[in-house]
Amino acid sequence: MQYRAAIFDLDGTLVDTLEDLAISVNEMLESYGFPTHPLDEYRYYLGNGSKKLIERTLPKEKAADEAFVIEAMKRYQAIYEHHRDHTGPFPGIQAMLDALKAKGIPMGVCTNKHQQAADEIIGGMFPAGTFTTVMGDRPGLPIKPDPKKVLMMAKEYGVKPEEVAYFGDTSVDMDTAVNAGFLPVGVLWGFRPEDELLAHGAKVILSKPEELFDKVEFADIAKE
């Protein structure tokens, strides 16, 4: 099977955002006088969008207060806009993207991160035009693992679901790929372990970006 499009998760897949996210949430928690969390715990808090991240990190009684969660989320998002010191693409990512682009493969990003942050990170860390679409958390559209957004992207690229490889580092990403009928490609340089990815349907596992073309065959659209 030759794949004709690639869609990527953002956090833990294309870029390492863990430390800056943890710093930002902990700063929000400290502003309320709440306990903070160790860096490694954030590997399991992330993946389901900003609101779920805040619910998981707040004290239980506050996490049950919807209005407070929304307030805390907005405070966190404002803080996060000023924390990019430790964020950058994982080693080997840019070379992998360049190789896909040379084949004419349309590429997109679908993340549960809020849209503004996704746009700023992609715009600041990758060459213009690398990605056809950057789809973050947008009003009126469900977040992953609902497949609606990634299927919209596949339609935009003019490809069938079975022609799309979807890359991610969490169970949410693998569930998204399975729900959409894509090839689920799990990456091990991100936030979650291999057994989680396999348990949620990963068909290909990459331990480093350089392995991609040995494990997944892409059409050379540029030569067609």
PDB file of C-alpha atoms in Angstrom:
ATOM      1  CA  MET A   1       0.000   0.000   0.000  1.00  0.00           C
ATOM      2  CA  GLN A   2       1.333   3.416  -0.968  1.00  0.00           C
ATOM      3  CA  TYR A   3       0.137   6.239   1.263  1.00  0.00           C
ATOM      4  CA  ARG A   4      -0.723   9.607  -0.268  1.00  0.00           C
ATOM      5  CA  ALA A   5      -1.106  11.926   2.733  1.00  0.00           C
ATOM      6  CA  ALA A   6       0.327  12.324   6.236  1.00  0.00           C
ATOM      7  CA  ILE A   7      -1.378  13.906   9.239  1.00  0.00           C
ATOM      8  CA  PHE A   8       0.484  14.513  12.485  1.00  0.00           C
ATOM      9  CA  ASP A   9      -0.334  15.124  16.104  1.00  0.00           C
ATOM     10  CA  LEU A  10       1.654  18.087  17.473  1.00  0.00           C
ATOM     11  CA  ASP A  11       2.685  17.734  21.137  1.00  0.00           C
ATOM     12  CA  GLY A  12       4.934  14.721  21.619  1.00  0.00           C
ATOM     13  CA  THR A  13       4.944  13.904  17.905  1.00  0.00           C
ATOM     14  CA  LEU A  14       6.375  16.858  16.006  1.00  0.00           C
ATOM     15  CA  VAL A  15       7.526  19.037  18.897  1.00  0.00           C
ATOM     16  CA  ASP A  16       8.631  18.476  22.468  1.00  0.00           C
ATOM     17  CA  THR A  17       6.363  20.773  24.472  1.00  0.00           C
ATOM     18  CA  LEU A  18       6.316  18.848  27.748  1.00  0.00           C
ATOM     19  CA  GLU A  19       8.471  21.131  29.878  1.00  0.00           C
ATOM     20  CA  ASP A  20       6.859  24.386  28.773  1.00  0.00           C
ATOM     21  CA  LEU A  21       3.369  22.957  29.254  1.00  0.00           C
ATOM     22  CA  ALA A  22       4.267  21.708  32.735  1.00  0.00           C
ATOM     23  CA  ILE A  23       5.843  25.047  33.688  1.00  0.00           C
ATOM     24  CA  SER A  24       2.754  26.921  32.478  1.00  0.00           C
ATOM     25  CA  VAL A  25       0.230  24.737  34.295  1.00  0.00           C
ATOM     26  CA  ASN A  26       2.299  24.757  37.479  1.00  0.00           C
ATOM     27  CA  GLU A  27       2.527  28.548  37.295  1.00  0.00           C
ATOM     28  CA  MET A  28      -1.267  28.698  36.986  1.00  0.00           C
ATOM     29  CA  LEU A  29      -1.677  26.349  39.953  1.00  0.00           C
ATOM     30  CA  GLU A  30       0.765  28.388  42.048  1.00  0.00           C
ATOM     31  CA  SER A  31      -1.189  31.560  41.259  1.00  0.00           C
ATOM     32  CA  TYR A  32      -4.166  30.019  43.081  1.00  0.00           C
ATOM     33  CA  GLY A  33      -2.048  28.561  45.876  1.00  0.00           C
ATOM     34  CA  PHE A  34      -2.667  24.974  44.691  1.00  0.00           C
ATOM     35  CA  PRO A  35      -0.112  22.124  44.738  1.00  0.00           C
ATOM     36  CA  THR A  36       1.959  21.650  41.587  1.00  0.00           C
ATOM     37  CA  HIS A  37       2.974  18.419  39.796  1.00  0.00           C
ATOM     38  CA  PRO A  38       6.296  16.841  38.745  1.00  0.00           C
ATOM     39  CA  LEU A  39       7.279  17.059  35.080  1.00  0.00           C
ATOM     40  CA  ASP A  40       6.852  13.346  34.308  1.00  0.00           C
ATOM     41  CA  GLU A  41       3.253  13.305  35.533  1.00  0.00           C
ATOM     42  CA  TYR A  42       2.355  15.658  32.695  1.00  0.00           C
ATOM     43  CA  ARG A  43       3.034  12.871  30.181  1.00  0.00           C
ATOM     44  CA  TYR A  44      -0.289  11.403  31.294  1.00  0.00           C
ATOM     45  CA  TYR A  45      -2.179  14.657  31.808  1.00  0.00           C
ATOM     46  CA  LEU A  46      -1.741  15.700  28.165  1.00  0.00           C
ATOM     47  CA  GLY A  47      -3.505  14.555  25.012  1.00  0.00           C
ATOM     48  CA  ASN A  48      -7.174  15.467  25.449  1.00  0.00           C
ATOM     49  CA  GLY A  49      -7.059  19.237  25.089  1.00  0.00           C
ATOM     50  CA  SER A  50      -6.588  22.191  27.429  1.00  0.00           C
ATOM     51  CA  LYS A  51      -9.805  21.757  29.417  1.00  0.00           C
ATOM     52  CA  LYS A  52      -9.084  18.140  30.281  1.00  0.00           C
ATOM     53  CA  LEU A  53      -5.489  19.053  31.145  1.00  0.00           C
ATOM     54  CA  ILE A  54      -6.723  21.616  33.670  1.00  0.00           C
ATOM     55  CA  GLU A  55      -9.318  19.220  35.127  1.00  0.00           C
ATOM     56  CA  ARG A  56      -6.605  16.611  35.661  1.00  0.00           C
ATOM     57  CA  THR A  57      -4.216  18.993  37.400  1.00  0.00           C
ATOM     58  CA  LEU A  58      -6.573  20.984  39.646  1.00  0.00           C
ATOM     59  CA  PRO A  59      -7.479  19.778  43.150  1.00  0.00           C
ATOM     60  CA  LYS A  60     -10.487  17.439  42.867  1.00  0.00           C
ATOM     61  CA  GLU A  61     -13.022  19.790  44.405  1.00  0.00           C
ATOM     62  CA  LYS A  62     -12.025  22.563  41.978  1.00  0.00           C
ATOM     63  CA  ALA A  63     -11.945  20.199  38.984  1.00  0.00           C
ATOM     64  CA  ALA A  64     -15.617  19.478  39.618  1.00  0.00           C
ATOM     65  CA  ASP A  65     -16.500  23.195  39.337  1.00  0.00           C
ATOM     66  CA  GLU A  66     -17.086  23.836  35.630  1.00  0.00           C
ATOM     67  CA  ALA A  67     -16.939  27.627  35.903  1.00  0.00           C
ATOM     68  CA  PHE A  68     -13.681  27.496  37.817  1.00  0.00           C
ATOM     69  CA  VAL A  69     -12.153  25.061  35.311  1.00  0.00           C
ATOM     70  CA  ILE A  70     -12.914  27.493  32.474  1.00  0.00           C
ATOM     71  CA  GLU A  71     -11.425  30.392  34.439  1.00  0.00           C
ATOM     72  CA  ALA A  72      -8.289  28.394  35.292  1.00  0.00           C
ATOM     73  CA  MET A  73      -7.948  27.216  31.678  1.00  0.00           C
ATOM     74  CA  LYS A  74      -7.990  30.794  30.396  1.00  0.00           C
ATOM     75  CA  ARG A  75      -5.383  31.781  32.982  1.00  0.00           C
ATOM     76  CA  TYR A  76      -3.199  28.838  31.951  1.00  0.00           C
ATOM     77  CA  GLN A  77      -3.533  29.668  28.232  1.00  0.00           C
ATOM     78  CA  ALA A  78      -2.485  33.270  28.864  1.00  0.00           C
ATOM     79  CA  ILE A  79       0.570  32.065  30.800  1.00  0.00           C
ATOM     80  CA  TYR A  80       1.447  29.461  28.164  1.00  0.00           C
ATOM     81  CA  GLU A  81       1.626  32.110  25.438  1.00  0.00           C
ATOM     82  CA  HIS A  82       4.804  33.369  27.154  1.00  0.00           C
ATOM     83  CA  HIS A  83       6.523  29.983  27.581  1.00  0.00           C
ATOM     84  CA  ARG A  84       8.342  28.655  24.510  1.00  0.00           C
ATOM     85  CA  ASP A  85      11.860  28.458  25.958  1.00  0.00           C
ATOM     86  CA  HIS A  86      12.064  24.658  25.989  1.00  0.00           C
ATOM     87  CA  THR A  87       9.878  23.838  22.981  1.00  0.00           C
ATOM     88  CA  GLY A  88      11.274  22.638  19.668  1.00  0.00           C
ATOM     89  CA  PRO A  89      10.994  19.918  17.008  1.00  0.00           C
ATOM     90  CA  PHE A  90      12.239  16.472  17.978  1.00  0.00           C
ATOM     91  CA  PRO A  91      15.555  15.413  16.365  1.00  0.00           C
ATOM     92  CA  GLY A  92      15.060  14.119  12.836  1.00  0.00           C
ATOM     93  CA  ILE A  93      11.568  15.560  12.388  1.00  0.00           C
ATOM     94  CA  GLN A  94      12.478  18.282   9.913  1.00  0.00           C
ATOM     95  CA  ALA A  95      14.432  15.881   7.677  1.00  0.00           C
ATOM     96  CA  MET A  96      11.482  13.469   7.669  1.00  0.00           C
ATOM     97  CA  LEU A  97       9.064  16.270   6.734  1.00  0.00           C
ATOM     98  CA  ASP A  98      11.415  17.481   3.990  1.00  0.00           C
ATOM     99  CA  ALA A  99      11.539  13.967   2.503  1.00  0.00           C
ATOM    100  CA  LEU A 100       7.746  13.697   2.515  1.00  0.00           C
ATOM    101  CA  LYS A 101       7.429  17.149   0.951  1.00  0.00           C
ATOM    102  CA  ALA A 102       9.889  16.171  -1.785  1.00  0.00           C
ATOM    103  CA  LYS A 103       7.534  13.318  -2.685  1.00  0.00           C
ATOM    104  CA  GLY A 104       4.641  15.764  -2.973  1.00  0.00           C
ATOM    105  CA  ILE A 105       2.830  14.271   0.033  1.00  0.00           C
ATOM    106  CA  PRO A 106       0.247  16.712   1.472  1.00  0.00           C
ATOM    107  CA  MET A 107       0.809  17.092   5.210  1.00  0.00           C
ATOM    108  CA  GLY A 108      -1.360  18.415   7.997  1.00  0.00           C
ATOM    109  CA  VAL A 109      -1.432  18.754  11.764  1.00  0.00           C
ATOM    110  CA  CYS A 110      -4.415  17.843  13.922  1.00  0.00           C
ATOM    111  CA  THR A 111      -4.015  18.587  17.610  1.00  0.00           C
ATOM    112  CA  ASN A 112      -6.214  19.035  20.662  1.00  0.00           C
ATOM    113  CA  LYS A 113      -4.107  22.092  21.573  1.00  0.00           C
ATOM    114  CA  HIS A 114      -6.024  25.371  21.259  1.00  0.00           C
ATOM    115  CA  GLN A 115      -5.792  26.809  17.761  1.00  0.00           C
ATOM    116  CA  GLN A 116      -3.814  29.963  18.526  1.00  0.00           C
ATOM    117  CA  ALA A 117      -1.032  28.054  20.291  1.00  0.00           C
ATOM    118  CA  ALA A 118      -0.908  25.448  17.515  1.00  0.00           C
ATOM    119  CA  ASP A 119      -0.606  28.135  14.844  1.00  0.00           C
ATOM    120  CA  GLU A 120       2.126  29.970  16.757  1.00  0.00           C
ATOM    121  CA  ILE A 121       4.209  26.843  17.340  1.00  0.00           C
ATOM    122  CA  ILE A 122       3.921  25.603  13.757  1.00  0.00           C
ATOM    123  CA  GLY A 123       4.562  29.077  12.349  1.00  0.00           C
ATOM    124  CA  GLY A 124       7.582  29.622  14.570  1.00  0.00           C
ATOM    125  CA  MET A 125       9.265  26.232  14.254  1.00  0.00           C
ATOM    126  CA  PHE A 126       8.690  24.965  10.717  1.00  0.00           C
ATOM    127  CA  PRO A 127       9.246  26.540   7.285  1.00  0.00           C
ATOM    128  CA  ALA A 128       6.227  28.269   5.788  1.00  0.00           C
ATOM    129  CA  GLY A 129       4.215  25.935   3.602  1.00  0.00           C
ATOM    130  CA  THR A 130       5.327  22.731   5.330  1.00  0.00           C
ATOM    131  CA  PHE A 131       1.759  21.915   6.329  1.00  0.00           C
ATOM    132  CA  THR A 132      -1.334  22.415   4.207  1.00  0.00           C
ATOM    133  CA  THR A 133      -3.610  22.491   7.260  1.00  0.00           C
ATOM    134  CA  VAL A 134      -3.138  23.113  10.987  1.00  0.00           C
ATOM    135  CA  MET A 135      -6.277  22.004  12.799  1.00  0.00           C
ATOM    136  CA  GLY A 136      -6.370  22.839  16.495  1.00  0.00           C
ATOM    137  CA  ASP A 137      -9.186  22.907  19.024  1.00  0.00           C
ATOM    138  CA  ARG A 138     -11.840  25.015  17.291  1.00  0.00           C
ATOM    139  CA  PRO A 139     -15.342  25.990  18.455  1.00  0.00           C
ATOM    140  CA  GLY A 140     -18.038  23.767  16.988  1.00  0.00           C
ATOM    141  CA  LEU A 141     -15.722  20.874  16.084  1.00  0.00           C
ATOM    142  CA  PRO A 142     -15.113  17.831  18.307  1.00  0.00           C
ATOM    143  CA  ILE A 143     -11.642  17.064  19.601  1.00  0.00           C
ATOM    144  CA  LYS A 144      -9.760  13.820  18.996  1.00  0.00           C
ATOM    145  CA  PRO A 145     -10.357  10.891  19.116  1.00  0.00           C
ATOM    146  CA  ASP A 146     -13.460  11.954  17.179  1.00  0.00           C
ATOM    147  CA  PRO A 147     -12.346  11.587  13.536  1.00  0.00           C
ATOM    148  CA  LYS A 148     -14.375  14.445  12.084  1.00  0.00           C
ATOM    149  CA  LYS A 149     -11.510  16.932  11.709  1.00  0.00           C
ATOM    150  CA  VAL A 150      -8.978  14.495  10.266  1.00  0.00           C
ATOM    151  CA  LEU A 151     -11.561  13.196   7.799  1.00  0.00           C
ATOM    152  CA  MET A 152     -12.231  16.794   6.737  1.00  0.00           C
ATOM    153  CA  MET A 153      -8.498  17.131   6.109  1.00  0.00           C
ATOM    154  CA  ALA A 154      -8.331  13.927   4.054  1.00  0.00           C
ATOM    155  CA  LYS A 155     -11.206  15.197   1.917  1.00  0.00           C
ATOM    156  CA  GLU A 156      -9.376  18.515   1.451  1.00  0.00           C
ATOM    157  CA  TYR A 157      -6.304  16.607   0.217  1.00  0.00           C
ATOM    158  CA  GLY A 158      -8.392  14.537  -2.191  1.00  0.00           C
ATOM    159  CA  VAL A 159      -7.381  11.202  -0.683  1.00  0.00           C
ATOM    160  CA  LYS A 160      -9.295   8.213   0.668  1.00  0.00           C
ATOM    161  CA  PRO A 161      -9.042   7.451   4.410  1.00  0.00           C
ATOM    162  CA  GLU A 162      -7.100   4.265   3.721  1.00  0.00           C
ATOM    163  CA  GLU A 163      -4.467   6.362   1.908  1.00  0.00           C
ATOM    164  CA  VAL A 164      -3.639   8.468   4.984  1.00  0.00           C
ATOM    165  CA  ALA A 165      -0.932   7.754   7.574  1.00  0.00           C
ATOM    166  CA  TYR A 166      -1.674   9.363  10.937  1.00  0.00           C
ATOM    167  CA  PHE A 167       1.210   9.896  13.379  1.00  0.00           C
ATOM    168  CA  GLY A 168       0.857  10.262  17.133  1.00  0.00           C
ATOM    169  CA  ASP A 169       2.321   9.429  20.517  1.00  0.00           C
ATOM    170  CA  THR A 170      -0.750   8.649  22.657  1.00  0.00           C
ATOM    171  CA  SER A 171      -3.770   6.374  22.817  1.00  0.00           C
ATOM    172  CA  VAL A 172      -5.915   9.344  21.762  1.00  0.00           C
ATOM    173  CA  ASP A 173      -3.973   9.557  18.501  1.00  0.00           C
ATOM    174  CA  MET A 174      -4.179   5.849  17.754  1.00  0.00           C
ATOM    175  CA  ASP A 175      -7.916   5.876  18.506  1.00  0.00           C
ATOM    176  CA  THR A 176      -8.302   8.829  16.141  1.00  0.00           C
ATOM    177  CA  ALA A 177      -6.513   6.999  13.327  1.00  0.00           C
ATOM    178  CA  VAL A 178      -8.544   3.828  13.876  1.00  0.00           C
ATOM    179  CA  ASN A 179     -11.815   5.774  14.000  1.00  0.00           C
ATOM    180  CA  ALA A 180     -10.937   7.521  10.721  1.00  0.00           C
ATOM    181  CA  GLY A 181      -9.787   4.395   8.885  1.00  0.00           C
ATOM    182  CA  PHE A 182      -6.201   5.723   8.614  1.00  0.00           C
ATOM    183  CA  LEU A 183      -2.925   3.864   9.135  1.00  0.00           C
ATOM    184  CA  PRO A 184      -2.110   4.377  12.850  1.00  0.00           C
ATOM    185  CA  VAL A 185       1.608   5.162  13.225  1.00  0.00           C
ATOM    186  CA  GLY A 186       2.789   5.324  16.828  1.00  0.00           C
ATOM    187  CA  VAL A 187       5.946   7.240  17.743  1.00  0.00           C
ATOM    188  CA  LEU A 188       8.086   6.399  20.767  1.00  0.00           C
ATOM    189  CA  TRP A 189       9.929   9.715  21.160  1.00  0.00           C
ATOM    190  CA  GLY A 190       6.828  11.342  22.660  1.00  0.00           C
ATOM    191  CA  PHE A 191       4.927  11.077  25.924  1.00  0.00           C
ATOM    192  CA  ARG A 192       3.582   7.519  26.129  1.00  0.00           C
ATOM    193  CA  PRO A 193       4.960   3.933  26.021  1.00  0.00           C
ATOM    194  CA  GLU A 194       4.758   1.402  23.188  1.00  0.00           C
ATOM    195  CA  ASP A 195       2.315  -0.919  24.940  1.00  0.00           C
ATOM    196  CA  GLU A 196      -0.284   1.875  25.146  1.00  0.00           C
ATOM    197  CA  LEU A 197       0.053   2.614  21.420  1.00  0.00           C
ATOM    198  CA  LEU A 198      -0.242  -1.055  20.443  1.00  0.00           C
ATOM    199  CA  ALA A 199      -3.231  -1.568  22.720  1.00  0.00           C
ATOM    200  CA  HIS A 200      -5.034   1.229  20.871  1.00  0.00           C
ATOM    201  CA  GLY A 201      -4.421  -0.048  17.375  1.00  0.00           C
ATOM    202  CA  ALA A 202      -0.975   1.119  16.241  1.00  0.00           C
ATOM    203  CA  LYS A 203       0.010  -0.799  13.098  1.00  0.00           C
ATOM    204  CA  VAL A 204       3.454   0.785  12.769  1.00  0.00           C
ATOM    205  CA  ILE A 205       5.806   1.816  15.588  1.00  0.00           C
ATOM    206  CA  LEU A 206       8.661   4.259  15.002  1.00  0.00           C
ATOM    207  CA  SER A 207      11.443   4.660  17.550  1.00  0.00           C
ATOM    208  CA  LYS A 208      12.987   7.503  15.527  1.00  0.00           C
ATOM    209  CA  PRO A 209      11.864   9.532  12.483  1.00  0.00           C
ATOM    210  CA  GLU A 210      14.595   8.038  10.303  1.00  0.00           C
ATOM    211  CA  GLU A 211      12.761   4.684  10.356  1.00  0.00           C
ATOM    212  CA  LEU A 212       9.690   5.982   8.542  1.00  0.00           C
ATOM    213  CA  PHE A 213      10.530   5.098   4.957  1.00  0.00           C
ATOM    214  CA  ASP A 214      11.705   1.616   5.947  1.00  0.00           C
ATOM    215  CA  LYS A 215       8.306   0.888   7.507  1.00  0.00           C
ATOM    216  CA  VAL A 216       5.760   2.909   5.501  1.00  0.00           C
ATOM    217  CA  GLU A 217       5.664   3.284   1.722  1.00  0.00           C
ATOM    218  CA  PHE A 218       4.572   6.645   0.351  1.00  0.00           C
ATOM    219  CA  ALA A 219       3.638   7.397  -3.245  1.00  0.00           C
ATOM    220  CA  ASP A 220       5.970   9.701  -5.139  1.00  0.00           C
ATOM    221  CA  ILE A 221       3.237  12.134  -6.123  1.00  0.00           C
ATOM    222  CA  ALA A 222       5.785  14.677  -7.331  1.00  0.00           C
ATOM    223  CA  LYS A 223       6.728  12.312 -10.186  1.00  0.00           C
ATOM    224  CA  GLU A 224       3.219  11.301 -11.185  1.00  0.00           C
TER     225      GLU A 224
END
